[in-house]
GROMACS .gro file of C-alpha atoms in nm:
model
  387
    1MET     CA    1   7.765  10.061   6.440
    2ASN     CA    2   8.005  10.353   6.432
    3VAL     CA    3   8.167  10.527   6.729
    4LYS     CA    4   7.909  10.808   6.740
    5GLU     CA    5   7.617  10.563   6.738
    6TYR     CA    6   7.787  10.367   7.013
    7PHE     CA    7   7.836  10.667   7.241
    8TYR     CA    8   7.481  10.794   7.187
    9HIS     CA    9   7.311  10.454   7.214
   10PRO     CA   10   7.054  10.481   7.497
   11THR     CA   11   7.113  10.139   7.655
   12ILE     CA   12   7.439   9.979   7.541
   13CYS     CA   13   7.713   9.940   7.801
   14PRO     CA   14   8.043   9.779   7.694
   15LEU     CA   15   8.083   9.565   8.007
   16PRO     CA   16   7.850   9.273   7.923
   17TRP     CA   17   8.063   9.226   7.610
   18SER     CA   18   8.401   9.295   7.764
   19GLY     CA   19   8.426   9.288   8.144
   20PHE     CA   20   8.326   9.151   8.482
   21ILE     CA   21   8.370   9.194   8.854
   22LEU     CA   22   8.474   8.905   9.077
   23GLU     CA   23   8.356   8.956   9.436
   24PRO     CA   24   8.514   8.801   9.748
   25ASN     CA   25   8.219   8.561   9.786
   26GLY     CA   26   8.272   8.427   9.434
   27ASN     CA   27   7.986   8.616   9.271
   28VAL     CA   28   8.042   8.740   8.918
   29ARG     CA   29   7.857   9.050   8.799
   30ASN     CA   30   7.879   9.287   8.505
   31CYS     CA   31   8.008   9.566   8.730
   32SER     CA   32   8.026   9.682   9.091
   33ILE     CA   33   7.677   9.840   9.089
   34SER     CA   34   7.503   9.573   8.882
   35ALA     CA   35   7.191   9.438   9.049
   36GLY     CA   36   7.214   9.092   8.897
   37VAL     CA   37   7.450   8.805   8.971
   38LEU     CA   38   7.562   8.623   8.657
   39GLY     CA   39   7.709   8.324   8.841
   40ASN     CA   40   7.941   8.213   9.119
   41ILE     CA   41   8.282   8.057   9.067
   42PHE     CA   42   8.275   7.885   9.407
   43THR     CA   43   7.985   7.666   9.296
   44GLY     CA   44   8.215   7.524   9.031
   45GLU     CA   45   8.097   7.741   8.742
   46ARG     CA   46   8.375   7.831   8.501
   47ILE     CA   47   8.420   8.202   8.441
   48GLU     CA   48   8.392   8.139   8.065
   49ASP     CA   49   8.054   7.969   8.108
   50ILE     CA   50   7.930   8.258   8.323
   51LEU     CA   51   8.034   8.529   8.080
   52TYR     CA   52   7.902   8.344   7.776
   53GLY     CA   53   7.602   8.208   7.967
   54SER     CA   54   7.230   8.273   7.936
   55LYS     CA   55   7.209   8.549   8.199
   56ASN     CA   56   7.475   8.764   8.037
   57LEU     CA   57   7.333   8.685   7.694
   58LYS     CA   58   6.995   8.820   7.808
   59VAL     CA   59   7.160   9.141   7.933
   60ARG     CA   60   7.325   9.195   7.594
   61GLU     CA   61   7.005   9.118   7.403
   62ASP     CA   62   6.808   9.365   7.617
   63MET     CA   63   7.065   9.636   7.557
   64LEU     CA   64   7.064   9.581   7.181
   65ASN     CA   65   6.682   9.597   7.187
   66LYS     CA   66   6.699   9.925   7.384
   67ILE     CA   67   6.548   9.765   7.693
   68GLU     CA   68   6.667   9.894   8.029
   69THR     CA   69   6.771   9.561   8.176
   70PRO     CA   70   6.699   9.520   8.551
   71HIS     CA   71   7.064   9.417   8.598
   72CYS     CA   72   7.161   9.777   8.531
   73ARG     CA   73   6.886   9.962   8.717
   74ASP     CA   74   7.140  10.158   8.922
   75CYS     CA   75   7.288  10.315   8.609
   76TRP     CA   76   6.944  10.391   8.466
   77GLY     CA   77   6.853  10.560   8.792
   78ARG     CA   78   7.167  10.770   8.795
   79GLU     CA   79   7.135  10.870   8.431
   80GLY     CA   80   6.769  10.959   8.476
   81LYS     CA   81   6.849  11.232   8.726
   82SER     CA   82   6.867  11.590   8.606
   83ASP     CA   83   7.147  11.671   8.849
   84LYS     CA   84   7.479  11.498   8.903
   85LEU     CA   85   7.503  11.237   9.175
   86LEU     CA   86   7.793  11.162   9.402
   87SER     CA   87   7.904  10.884   9.175
   88GLY     CA   88   7.823  10.882   8.805
   89SER     CA   89   7.698  10.611   8.575
   90ASN     CA   90   7.933  10.315   8.527
   91ARG     CA   91   7.801  10.282   8.172
   92ASP     CA   92   7.915  10.633   8.089
   93TYR     CA   93   8.253  10.580   8.256
   94PHE     CA   94   8.340  10.255   8.079
   95LYS     CA   95   8.226  10.380   7.740
   96ARG     CA   96   8.518  10.619   7.773
   97GLN     CA   97   8.764  10.378   7.935
   98ILE     CA   98   8.730  10.076   7.707
   99ASN     CA   99   8.870  10.134   7.358
  100PRO     CA  100   8.561  10.230   7.152
  101THR     CA  101   8.713  10.142   6.815
  102GLU     CA  102   8.766   9.787   6.940
  103ILE     CA  103   8.442   9.736   7.133
  104ILE     CA  104   8.214   9.850   6.847
  105LYS     CA  105   8.340   9.552   6.648
  106ILE     CA  106   8.159   9.313   6.880
  107VAL     CA  107   7.870   9.496   7.054
  108GLU     CA  108   7.625   9.423   6.772
  109ASP     CA  109   7.661   9.050   6.836
  110PRO     CA  110   7.476   8.937   7.154
  111LYS     CA  111   7.685   8.619   7.167
  112ALA     CA  112   8.021   8.793   7.150
  113PHE     CA  113   8.263   8.855   7.438
  114LYS     CA  114   8.620   8.984   7.443
  115LEU     CA  115   8.780   9.065   7.776
  116ARG     CA  116   8.902   9.425   7.811
  117GLN     CA  117   8.810   9.521   8.171
  118VAL     CA  118   8.845   9.335   8.502
  119ASP     CA  119   8.742   9.430   8.855
  120LEU     CA  120   8.917   9.177   9.078
  121ARG     CA  121   8.833   9.140   9.446
  122TRP     CA  122   8.987   8.800   9.500
  123ARG     CA  123   8.899   8.755   9.867
  124ASN     CA  124   8.793   8.942  10.183
  125SER     CA  125   9.151   8.972  10.314
  126CYS     CA  126   9.182   9.304  10.496
  127ASN     CA  127   9.401   9.435  10.775
  128LEU     CA  128   9.131   9.673  10.904
  129ALA     CA  129   8.781   9.643  11.048
  130CYS     CA  130   8.621   9.974  10.951
  131VAL     CA  131   8.317  10.056  11.163
  132TYR     CA  132   8.069  10.044  10.874
  133CYS     CA  133   8.215   9.736  10.702
  134ASP     CA  134   8.141   9.368  10.772
  135GLU     CA  135   8.284   9.019  10.761
  136ASN     CA  136   8.206   8.975  10.391
  137LEU     CA  137   8.461   9.240  10.294
  138SER     CA  138   8.699   9.220  10.588
  139SER     CA  139   8.870   8.913  10.729
  140THR     CA  140   8.953   9.122  11.037
  141TRP     CA  141   8.582   9.179  11.096
  142ALA     CA  142   8.519   8.806  11.061
  143LYS     CA  143   8.792   8.728  11.314
  144GLU     CA  144   8.656   8.985  11.559
  145LYS     CA  145   8.306   8.835  11.536
  146ASN     CA  146   8.450   8.485  11.561
  147LEU     CA  147   8.282   8.397  11.234
  148LYS     CA  148   8.419   8.128  11.010
  149ILE     CA  149   8.388   8.258  10.657
  150LYS     CA  150   8.433   7.972  10.415
  151ALA     CA  151   8.779   7.996  10.262
  152PRO     CA  152   8.785   8.057   9.886
  153ASN     CA  153   8.845   7.748   9.678
  154GLU     CA  154   9.193   7.807   9.538
  155ILE     CA  155   9.128   7.583   9.238
  156TYR     CA  156   8.837   7.803   9.132
  157ILE     CA  157   9.039   8.122   9.188
  158ASP     CA  158   9.319   7.975   8.976
  159ARG     CA  159   9.069   7.920   8.695
  160VAL     CA  160   8.981   8.290   8.696
  161LYS     CA  161   9.349   8.382   8.709
  162LYS     CA  162   9.419   8.165   8.406
  163PHE     CA  163   9.127   8.315   8.215
  164VAL     CA  164   9.249   8.669   8.287
  165PHE     CA  165   9.621   8.597   8.249
  166ASP     CA  166   9.569   8.431   7.912
  167ARG     CA  167   9.409   8.756   7.791
  168ILE     CA  168   9.647   8.994   7.964
  169LYS     CA  169   9.758   9.173   7.646
  170GLN     CA  170   9.407   9.282   7.549
  171LEU     CA  171   9.311   9.448   7.880
  172ASP     CA  172   9.236   9.821   7.869
  173ASN     CA  173   9.141   9.868   8.232
  174VAL     CA  174   9.214   9.688   8.561
  175TYR     CA  175   9.046   9.771   8.891
  176LEU     CA  176   9.179   9.629   9.217
  177ALA     CA  177   8.976   9.641   9.536
  178GLY     CA  178   8.890   9.409   9.819
  179GLY     CA  179   8.924   9.355  10.103
  180GLU     CA  180   9.252   9.540  10.083
  181PRO     CA  181   9.418   9.502   9.741
  182LEU     CA  182   9.770   9.593   9.855
  183ILE     CA  183   9.794   9.272  10.061
  184MET     CA  184   9.657   9.017   9.811
  185LYS     CA  185   9.917   8.792   9.650
  186GLU     CA  186   9.709   8.750   9.335
  187ASN     CA  187   9.746   9.120   9.263
  188LEU     CA  188  10.124   9.098   9.272
  189GLU     CA  189  10.111   8.809   9.024
  190LEU     CA  190   9.878   9.008   8.800
  191LEU     CA  191  10.094   9.321   8.810
  192GLU     CA  192  10.412   9.127   8.735
  193LEU     CA  193  10.250   8.982   8.425
  194LEU     CA  194  10.104   9.317   8.318
  195SER     CA  195  10.449   9.471   8.359
  196LYS     CA  196  10.586   9.227   8.102
  197GLU     CA  197  10.293   9.206   7.862
  198ASN     CA  198  10.076   9.520   7.892
  199LYS     CA  199  10.264   9.807   8.053
  200ASP     CA  200  10.030  10.076   7.917
  201VAL     CA  201   9.715   9.935   8.081
  202SER     CA  202   9.506  10.171   8.293
  203ILE     CA  203   9.503  10.060   8.659
  204ARG     CA  204   9.279  10.179   8.940
  205VAL     CA  205   9.342  10.063   9.295
  206ASN     CA  206   9.104  10.130   9.583
  207THR     CA  207   9.311  10.106   9.900
  208ASN     CA  208   9.309  10.196  10.270
  209LEU     CA  209   9.677  10.290  10.216
  210THR     CA  210   9.797  10.137  10.543
  211ASN     CA  211  10.041   9.882  10.398
  212LEU     CA  212  10.301  10.006  10.151
  213ARG     CA  213  10.547   9.723  10.212
  214SER     CA  214  10.386   9.420  10.050
  215GLY     CA  215  10.564   9.463   9.717
  216ILE     CA  216  10.240   9.559   9.542
  217TYR     CA  217  10.281   9.931   9.610
  218GLU     CA  218  10.633   9.927   9.471
  219LYS     CA  219  10.518   9.737   9.162
  220LEU     CA  220  10.243   9.987   9.093
  221LEU     CA  221  10.504  10.263   9.087
  222THR     CA  222  10.652  10.103   8.773
  223PHE     CA  223  10.334  10.169   8.572
  224LYS     CA  224  10.260  10.505   8.414
  225ASN     CA  225   9.878  10.501   8.417
  226VAL     CA  226   9.761  10.443   8.775
  227HIS     CA  227   9.470  10.599   8.960
  228TRP     CA  228   9.500  10.572   9.339
  229ILE     CA  229   9.164  10.577   9.517
  230VAL     CA  230   9.231  10.625   9.887
  231SER     CA  231   8.952  10.529  10.127
  232VAL     CA  232   8.934  10.778  10.414
  233GLU     CA  233   8.674  11.017  10.556
  234THR     CA  234   8.814  11.151  10.884
  235ILE     CA  235   9.140  11.242  11.053
  236GLY     CA  236   9.291  11.206  11.398
  237GLU     CA  237   9.102  11.016  11.668
  238TYR     CA  238   8.794  10.976  11.448
  239PHE     CA  239   9.012  10.806  11.186
  240ASP     CA  240   9.152  10.567  11.449
  241PHE     CA  241   8.798  10.480  11.562
  242ILE     CA  242   8.637  10.438  11.219
  243ARG     CA  243   8.935  10.276  11.047
  244TYR     CA  244   8.991  10.030  11.330
  245GLY     CA  245   9.332   9.868  11.309
  246ALA     CA  246   9.493  10.174  11.149
  247ASN     CA  247   9.678  10.464  11.307
  248TRP     CA  248   9.628  10.821  11.188
  249GLY     CA  249   9.995  10.913  11.227
  250ASP     CA  250  10.105  10.621  11.011
  251PHE     CA  251   9.836  10.688  10.752
  252GLU     CA  252   9.934  11.056  10.738
  253LYS     CA  253  10.292  10.957  10.657
  254ASN     CA  254  10.171  10.715  10.390
  255VAL     CA  255   9.948  10.966  10.213
  256LYS     CA  256  10.231  11.221  10.206
  257GLN     CA  257  10.466  10.954  10.071
  258LEU     CA  258  10.211  10.861   9.806
  259LYS     CA  259  10.177  11.223   9.698
  260GLU     CA  260  10.553  11.275   9.680
  261GLU     CA  261  10.620  10.955   9.485
  262VAL     CA  262  10.329  10.920   9.241
  263ILE     CA  263  10.233  11.275   9.138
  264PRO     CA  264  10.574  11.336   8.969
  265ILE     CA  265  10.532  11.021   8.758
  266GLY     CA  266  10.183  11.118   8.641
  267HIS     CA  267   9.966  10.905   8.867
  268ARG     CA  268   9.631  11.038   8.985
  269ILE     CA  269   9.508  11.040   9.347
  270THR     CA  270   9.148  11.078   9.464
  271PHE     CA  271   8.984  11.030   9.803
  272ASN     CA  272   8.690  10.792   9.834
  273MET     CA  273   8.487  10.907  10.134
  274THR     CA  274   8.187  10.740  10.293
  275TRP     CA  275   7.954  10.990  10.460
  276GLY     CA  276   7.716  10.901  10.740
  277ALA     CA  277   7.636  10.962  11.105
  278ILE     CA  278   7.986  10.862  11.219
  279CYS     CA  279   8.147  11.144  11.018
  280SER     CA  280   7.853  11.379  10.968
  281TYR     CA  281   8.059  11.697  11.009
  282GLN     CA  282   8.402  11.548  11.087
  283ILE     CA  283   8.437  11.472  10.716
  284PHE     CA  284   8.490  11.845  10.657
  285ASP     CA  285   8.806  11.841  10.868
  286ALA     CA  286   8.942  11.565  10.647
  287VAL     CA  287   8.862  11.756  10.327
  288ASP     CA  288   9.027  12.069  10.466
  289TYR     CA  289   9.336  11.876  10.574
  290PHE     CA  290   9.393  11.710  10.237
  291ILE     CA  291   9.343  12.039  10.052
  292LYS     CA  292   9.588  12.205  10.292
  293ILE     CA  293   9.861  11.954  10.207
  294GLY     CA  294   9.820  12.006   9.835
  295PHE     CA  295   9.525  11.809   9.698
  296TYR     CA  296   9.252  11.965   9.484
  297PRO     CA  297   8.870  11.992   9.519
  298ASN     CA  298   8.821  11.771   9.213
  299GLY     CA  299   8.990  11.485   9.398
  300PHE     CA  300   8.706  11.401   9.637
  301PHE     CA  301   8.429  11.147   9.582
  302ILE     CA  302   8.182  11.136   9.870
  303ASN     CA  303   7.941  10.842   9.888
  304LEU     CA  304   7.627  10.825  10.100
  305LEU     CA  305   7.623  10.563  10.376
  306ASP     CA  306   7.271  10.417  10.373
  307TYR     CA  307   7.328  10.083  10.544
  308PRO     CA  308   7.300  10.001  10.824
  309ALA     CA  309   7.020  10.255  10.868
  310GLU     CA  310   7.148  10.369  11.208
  311LEU     CA  311   7.469  10.493  11.042
  312ASN     CA  312   7.283  10.704  10.785
  313VAL     CA  313   7.326  11.075  10.861
  314ASN     CA  314   6.947  11.098  10.893
  315ALA     CA  315   6.965  10.870  11.196
  316LEU     CA  316   7.084  11.174  11.393
  317LYS     CA  317   6.851  11.402  11.584
  318LEU     CA  318   6.704  11.696  11.393
  319GLU     CA  319   6.925  11.944  11.578
  320SER     CA  320   7.239  11.768  11.452
  321ARG     CA  321   7.104  11.743  11.098
  322ILE     CA  322   7.034  12.116  11.094
  323LYS     CA  323   7.389  12.185  11.218
  324VAL     CA  324   7.541  11.975  10.939
  325ALA     CA  325   7.311  12.129  10.678
  326ASP     CA  326   7.419  12.478  10.787
  327MET     CA  327   7.784  12.376  10.756
  328LEU     CA  328   7.718  12.245  10.405
  329VAL     CA  329   7.542  12.565  10.299
  330ASP     CA  330   7.837  12.767  10.426
  331ARG     CA  331   8.085  12.552  10.234
  332ILE     CA  332   7.878  12.561   9.917
  333ASN     CA  333   7.868  12.941   9.931
  334LYS     CA  334   8.244  12.962   9.978
  335LEU     CA  335   8.332  12.736   9.684
  336THR     CA  336   8.351  12.984   9.399
  337ASN     CA  337   8.488  12.745   9.138
  338ASP     CA  338   8.285  12.455   9.001
  339SER     CA  339   8.436  12.127   9.122
  340TRP     CA  340   8.339  11.772   9.203
  341LEU     CA  341   8.360  11.864   9.572
  342LEU     CA  342   8.092  12.128   9.516
  343THR     CA  343   7.873  11.867   9.346
  344CYS     CA  344   7.925  11.635   9.642
  345TYR     CA  345   7.832  11.903   9.894
  346LYS     CA  346   7.514  11.991   9.705
  347THR     CA  347   7.408  11.628   9.688
  348MET     CA  348   7.486  11.576  10.057
  349LEU     CA  349   7.266  11.873  10.139
  350LYS     CA  350   6.980  11.726   9.935
  351HIS     CA  351   7.021  11.397  10.122
  352ILE     CA  352   6.968  11.548  10.468
  353ASP     CA  353   6.606  11.523  10.581
  354LEU     CA  354   6.515  11.841  10.770
  355THR     CA  355   6.140  11.777  10.771
  356SER     CA  356   6.122  11.474  10.999
  357LYS     CA  357   6.176  11.480  11.374
  358HIS     CA  358   6.215  11.102  11.369
  359ASN     CA  359   6.562  10.961  11.423
  360LEU     CA  360   6.743  10.637  11.495
  361LEU     CA  361   6.958  10.787  11.765
  362PRO     CA  362   6.903  10.501  12.016
  363GLU     CA  363   7.005  10.253  11.747
  364PHE     CA  364   7.307  10.465  11.654
  365LYS     CA  365   7.412  10.481  12.020
  366LYS     CA  366   7.367  10.104  12.057
  367TYR     CA  367   7.580  10.043  11.745
  368ILE     CA  368   7.865  10.252  11.890
  369GLU     CA  369   7.824  10.088  12.232
  370ASP     CA  370   7.860   9.744  12.076
  371ILE     CA  371   8.174   9.853  11.892
  372ASP     CA  372   8.321   9.996  12.213
  373GLY     CA  373   8.236   9.678  12.402
  374ARG     CA  374   8.417   9.454  12.155
  375ARG     CA  375   8.715   9.678  12.091
  376ASN     CA  376   8.759   9.871  12.414
  377THR     CA  377   8.734  10.195  12.215
  378LYS     CA  378   8.582  10.528  12.322
  379GLY     CA  379   8.327  10.592  12.051
  380LEU     CA  380   8.059  10.713  12.290
  381GLU     CA  381   8.297  10.983  12.414
  382LEU     CA  382   8.384  11.084  12.056
  383TYR     CA  383   8.021  11.122  11.956
  384GLN     CA  384   7.878  11.261  12.280
  385ASP     CA  385   7.783  11.590  12.110
  386LEU     CA  386   7.559  11.393  11.871
  387LEU     CA  387   7.401  11.183  12.144
   0.00000   0.00000   0.00000
């Protein structure tokens, strides 16, 4: 297989031959949007056995036979659309990120595997309890709910660390998420080793940007190829409510510091925004603010919040949906240059259901009431115009 055949192959994705994601619950998948679980390290399975095991072997065999494996149905769905979605196909992305001249040497062999990409979410450690998150991805959520999430088995985590660290020189791409990646000690260990052995690696870090003093932020500044993905969708009092545990004033200082320190050294910054009922039109204020302080329309990735259903934008009453749709139309008409933000706005507009009078407004109100009751916040006052 040559490079052209590889890029135009209808089903091959490099990840089953070269990467994995480790989730906080111990699950191992091909990637973050993969539908299938390959194994779980907390049951005692070794990461090597999972990646070389029968489930991943079947994924590779299907791809080589041009079968759209169910594990990857999300990518097939995204690629089958005639228009761009809010987030593109992982298959397309990693074909470009993982060295094609190296990967084509092994993708014709269904039994082969050579690590080149890792997505490491070691545990659910997080200093925030964002309104739409849960205890599986936030230790702060678990504490608030008084839930005892089983602590990760450190022996099994150490096995994954050894597997990755032993192959540190061959990594093309590293993705750090969580939880909150800037507070996880494993990430500092990983970055220290990469700094010595693989300084040119491409690093992406998805962070709430509320803690720049753990040592991890400073270490990332020593690399030349870093993509900062900042999770935020509102500003001011809405930010304080949604990103519970954070303070808008502190975050504002951090994002300005990030811009001043990383843009001059060639790092990239984008904003990862989650759009739903809790930021149905407030998200526009955030976009406007970040553009005002010097960021560009291609730096926004807006994801649709579908779960829980009462936080979907279509949970709102029809009057509110029409208001948001009108705002989107106005913004689309004012964006004269093609950009990813324009694509996001168009897809958001398509997502709004303006035909149904049905809504989940009582459920949305109850969700906010429950949050207020536990946290002594004033969400009902913030969202009174929607209720």
